[in-house]
Amino acid sequence: MDPLTVTALSGLLTTLLGSAAGEAGKSAWNSLTATTQRLLGREAPATTALEAAAGGSPAAIEVAAGRMVDAAAHDPEFARTLGQWHEKTTGDIQIAGAGGVNNSVSGDAQVGRLIQAHTVGDITFN
């Protein structure tokens, strides 16, 4: 398993804290915080940064992801557990519909107006 990057972890944490992740996101977040506390301790920099990120601030999420990646670089057990958590959670969130979007137009399609998106609000055409 490749080591996690700050960007990959930050992206997943942002998704989990967004409303689109729903119950799957809440469950994954709770699992991550419990695992981090258990393996690193309640006062570890990664743990406290993760707690600070719970409010959804992009800067706090980035700091938490950085601290967790740093902790993983120094703790093989945490690295293995975090990698497994990331892999499982990414799959769970995509299954729940909050992950990536894959839109495509193929064949001999002749498209006049096309919108490809994950979540769309009100749309009007003029």
PDB file of C-alpha atoms in Angstrom:
ATOM      1  CA  MET A   1       0.000   0.000   0.000  1.00  0.00           C
ATOM      2  CA  ASP A   2       1.400   3.398  -0.986  1.00  0.00           C
ATOM      3  CA  PRO A   3       1.866   5.959   1.767  1.00  0.00           C
ATOM      4  CA  LEU A   4      -0.947   8.478   2.076  1.00  0.00           C
ATOM      5  CA  THR A   5      -0.381  12.021   0.933  1.00  0.00           C
ATOM      6  CA  VAL A   6      -1.609  15.120   2.713  1.00  0.00           C
ATOM      7  CA  THR A   7      -3.665  15.996  -0.357  1.00  0.00           C
ATOM      8  CA  ALA A   8      -5.424  12.619  -0.523  1.00  0.00           C
ATOM      9  CA  LEU A   9      -6.172  12.549   3.184  1.00  0.00           C
ATOM     10  CA  SER A  10      -7.260  16.181   3.257  1.00  0.00           C
ATOM     11  CA  GLY A  11      -9.665  15.559   0.395  1.00  0.00           C
ATOM     12  CA  LEU A  12     -11.267  12.606   2.136  1.00  0.00           C
ATOM     13  CA  LEU A  13     -11.539  14.461   5.444  1.00  0.00           C
ATOM     14  CA  THR A  14     -13.211  17.363   3.659  1.00  0.00           C
ATOM     15  CA  THR A  15     -15.700  14.961   2.068  1.00  0.00           C
ATOM     16  CA  LEU A  16     -16.446  13.327   5.409  1.00  0.00           C
ATOM     17  CA  LEU A  17     -17.163  16.660   7.043  1.00  0.00           C
ATOM     18  CA  GLY A  18     -19.429  17.765   4.192  1.00  0.00           C
ATOM     19  CA  SER A  19     -23.128  17.094   4.346  1.00  0.00           C
ATOM     20  CA  ALA A  20     -22.977  14.894   1.237  1.00  0.00           C
ATOM     21  CA  ALA A  21     -21.263  12.093   3.160  1.00  0.00           C
ATOM     22  CA  GLY A  22     -24.213  11.739   5.555  1.00  0.00           C
ATOM     23  CA  GLU A  23     -24.173   8.922   8.082  1.00  0.00           C
ATOM     24  CA  ALA A  24     -21.340   7.123   6.317  1.00  0.00           C
ATOM     25  CA  GLY A  25     -19.193  10.223   6.765  1.00  0.00           C
ATOM     26  CA  LYS A  26     -20.070  10.594  10.442  1.00  0.00           C
ATOM     27  CA  SER A  27     -19.313   6.954  11.092  1.00  0.00           C
ATOM     28  CA  ALA A  28     -15.984   7.126   9.264  1.00  0.00           C
ATOM     29  CA  TRP A  29     -15.009  10.335  11.100  1.00  0.00           C
ATOM     30  CA  ASN A  30     -15.830   8.762  14.486  1.00  0.00           C
ATOM     31  CA  SER A  31     -13.830   5.671  13.560  1.00  0.00           C
ATOM     32  CA  LEU A  32     -10.832   7.773  12.555  1.00  0.00           C
ATOM     33  CA  THR A  33     -10.855   9.894  15.706  1.00  0.00           C
ATOM     34  CA  ALA A  34     -11.213   6.829  17.948  1.00  0.00           C
ATOM     35  CA  THR A  35      -8.418   4.988  16.139  1.00  0.00           C
ATOM     36  CA  THR A  36      -6.112   8.008  16.235  1.00  0.00           C
ATOM     37  CA  GLN A  37      -6.707   8.488  19.973  1.00  0.00           C
ATOM     38  CA  ARG A  38      -6.157   4.797  20.666  1.00  0.00           C
ATOM     39  CA  LEU A  39      -2.944   4.449  18.660  1.00  0.00           C
ATOM     40  CA  LEU A  40      -1.347   7.858  19.207  1.00  0.00           C
ATOM     41  CA  GLY A  41      -2.909   9.103  22.443  1.00  0.00           C
ATOM     42  CA  ARG A  42      -5.337  11.880  23.282  1.00  0.00           C
ATOM     43  CA  GLU A  43      -2.636  14.564  23.457  1.00  0.00           C
ATOM     44  CA  ALA A  44      -0.770  13.644  20.267  1.00  0.00           C
ATOM     45  CA  PRO A  45      -0.492  16.457  17.698  1.00  0.00           C
ATOM     46  CA  ALA A  46      -2.436  14.413  15.121  1.00  0.00           C
ATOM     47  CA  THR A  47      -5.251  13.768  17.584  1.00  0.00           C
ATOM     48  CA  THR A  48      -5.630  17.381  18.683  1.00  0.00           C
ATOM     49  CA  ALA A  49      -5.401  18.599  15.076  1.00  0.00           C
ATOM     50  CA  LEU A  50      -8.107  16.125  14.069  1.00  0.00           C
ATOM     51  CA  GLU A  51     -10.346  17.396  16.860  1.00  0.00           C
ATOM     52  CA  ALA A  52      -9.761  20.983  15.699  1.00  0.00           C
ATOM     53  CA  ALA A  53     -10.641  19.995  12.124  1.00  0.00           C
ATOM     54  CA  ALA A  54     -14.066  18.684  13.146  1.00  0.00           C
ATOM     55  CA  GLY A  55     -15.494  22.163  12.553  1.00  0.00           C
ATOM     56  CA  GLY A  56     -14.776  21.829   8.842  1.00  0.00           C
ATOM     57  CA  SER A  57     -12.263  24.650   8.418  1.00  0.00           C
ATOM     58  CA  PRO A  58     -10.181  23.937   5.286  1.00  0.00           C
ATOM     59  CA  ALA A  59      -7.023  25.192   7.010  1.00  0.00           C
ATOM     60  CA  ALA A  60      -7.639  22.991  10.066  1.00  0.00           C
ATOM     61  CA  ILE A  61      -8.339  19.979   7.847  1.00  0.00           C
ATOM     62  CA  GLU A  62      -5.069  20.557   5.987  1.00  0.00           C
ATOM     63  CA  VAL A  63      -3.158  20.771   9.294  1.00  0.00           C
ATOM     64  CA  ALA A  64      -4.812  17.585  10.578  1.00  0.00           C
ATOM     65  CA  ALA A  65      -3.993  15.707   7.382  1.00  0.00           C
ATOM     66  CA  GLY A  66      -0.376  16.864   7.624  1.00  0.00           C
ATOM     67  CA  ARG A  67      -0.067  15.818  11.249  1.00  0.00           C
ATOM     68  CA  MET A  68      -1.583  12.414  10.522  1.00  0.00           C
ATOM     69  CA  VAL A  69       0.738  11.809   7.569  1.00  0.00           C
ATOM     70  CA  ASP A  70       3.694  12.836   9.765  1.00  0.00           C
ATOM     71  CA  ALA A  71       2.551  10.456  12.504  1.00  0.00           C
ATOM     72  CA  ALA A  72       2.209   7.657   9.953  1.00  0.00           C
ATOM     73  CA  ALA A  73       5.776   8.290   8.788  1.00  0.00           C
ATOM     74  CA  HIS A  74       7.027   7.612  12.328  1.00  0.00           C
ATOM     75  CA  ASP A  75       4.625   4.885  13.460  1.00  0.00           C
ATOM     76  CA  PRO A  76       4.297   1.814  11.209  1.00  0.00           C
ATOM     77  CA  GLU A  77       1.213   0.511  13.016  1.00  0.00           C
ATOM     78  CA  PHE A  78      -0.559   3.847  12.651  1.00  0.00           C
ATOM     79  CA  ALA A  79       0.521   4.027   8.993  1.00  0.00           C
ATOM     80  CA  ARG A  80      -0.926   0.578   8.291  1.00  0.00           C
ATOM     81  CA  THR A  81      -4.157   1.303  10.154  1.00  0.00           C
ATOM     82  CA  LEU A  82      -4.589   4.746   8.588  1.00  0.00           C
ATOM     83  CA  GLY A  83      -3.992   3.300   5.118  1.00  0.00           C
ATOM     84  CA  GLN A  84      -6.576   0.589   5.672  1.00  0.00           C
ATOM     85  CA  TRP A  85      -9.042   3.147   7.042  1.00  0.00           C
ATOM     86  CA  HIS A  86      -8.475   5.435   4.041  1.00  0.00           C
ATOM     87  CA  GLU A  87      -8.963   2.620   1.536  1.00  0.00           C
ATOM     88  CA  LYS A  88     -12.145   1.331   3.180  1.00  0.00           C
ATOM     89  CA  THR A  89     -13.597   4.783   3.742  1.00  0.00           C
ATOM     90  CA  THR A  90     -12.925   5.924   0.193  1.00  0.00           C
ATOM     91  CA  GLY A  91     -14.835   2.890  -1.074  1.00  0.00           C
ATOM     92  CA  ASP A  92     -17.674   3.345   1.409  1.00  0.00           C
ATOM     93  CA  ILE A  93     -18.134   7.018   0.596  1.00  0.00           C
ATOM     94  CA  GLN A  94     -18.117   6.373  -3.156  1.00  0.00           C
ATOM     95  CA  ILE A  95     -20.725   3.653  -2.699  1.00  0.00           C
ATOM     96  CA  ALA A  96     -22.818   6.071  -0.649  1.00  0.00           C
ATOM     97  CA  GLY A  97     -22.694   8.527  -3.543  1.00  0.00           C
ATOM     98  CA  ALA A  98     -20.498  11.182  -1.977  1.00  0.00           C
ATOM     99  CA  GLY A  99     -17.297  10.239  -3.730  1.00  0.00           C
ATOM    100  CA  GLY A 100     -16.039  11.018  -7.173  1.00  0.00           C
ATOM    101  CA  VAL A 101     -18.247  11.482 -10.184  1.00  0.00           C
ATOM    102  CA  ASN A 102     -17.663   9.841 -13.515  1.00  0.00           C
ATOM    103  CA  ASN A 103     -19.735  11.440 -16.274  1.00  0.00           C
ATOM    104  CA  SER A 104     -19.212  10.543 -19.907  1.00  0.00           C
ATOM    105  CA  VAL A 105     -20.667  11.138 -23.337  1.00  0.00           C
ATOM    106  CA  SER A 106     -19.687   8.616 -25.954  1.00  0.00           C
ATOM    107  CA  GLY A 107     -20.562   7.107 -29.258  1.00  0.00           C
ATOM    108  CA  ASP A 108     -22.269   9.244 -31.869  1.00  0.00           C
ATOM    109  CA  ALA A 109     -23.963  11.509 -29.338  1.00  0.00           C
ATOM    110  CA  GLN A 110     -24.993  14.893 -30.648  1.00  0.00           C
ATOM    111  CA  VAL A 111     -25.379  17.073 -27.615  1.00  0.00           C
ATOM    112  CA  GLY A 112     -26.883  20.545 -27.623  1.00  0.00           C
ATOM    113  CA  ARG A 113     -26.798  21.382 -23.927  1.00  0.00           C
ATOM    114  CA  LEU A 114     -25.032  19.147 -21.485  1.00  0.00           C
ATOM    115  CA  ILE A 115     -24.472  19.429 -17.776  1.00  0.00           C
ATOM    116  CA  GLN A 116     -22.256  16.913 -16.045  1.00  0.00           C
ATOM    117  CA  ALA A 117     -22.088  17.261 -12.298  1.00  0.00           C
ATOM    118  CA  HIS A 118     -22.365  15.531  -8.966  1.00  0.00           C
ATOM    119  CA  THR A 119     -24.899  17.748  -7.203  1.00  0.00           C
ATOM    120  CA  VAL A 120     -26.803  20.491  -8.981  1.00  0.00           C
ATOM    121  CA  GLY A 121     -29.189  23.082  -7.626  1.00  0.00           C
ATOM    122  CA  ASP A 122     -31.643  25.091  -9.730  1.00  0.00           C
ATOM    123  CA  ILE A 123     -30.798  25.264 -13.425  1.00  0.00           C
ATOM    124  CA  THR A 124     -32.448  27.424 -16.051  1.00  0.00           C
ATOM    125  CA  PHE A 125     -31.736  27.672 -19.750  1.00  0.00           C
ATOM    126  CA  ASN A 126     -32.220  30.863 -21.724  1.00  0.00           C
TER     127      ASN A 126
END
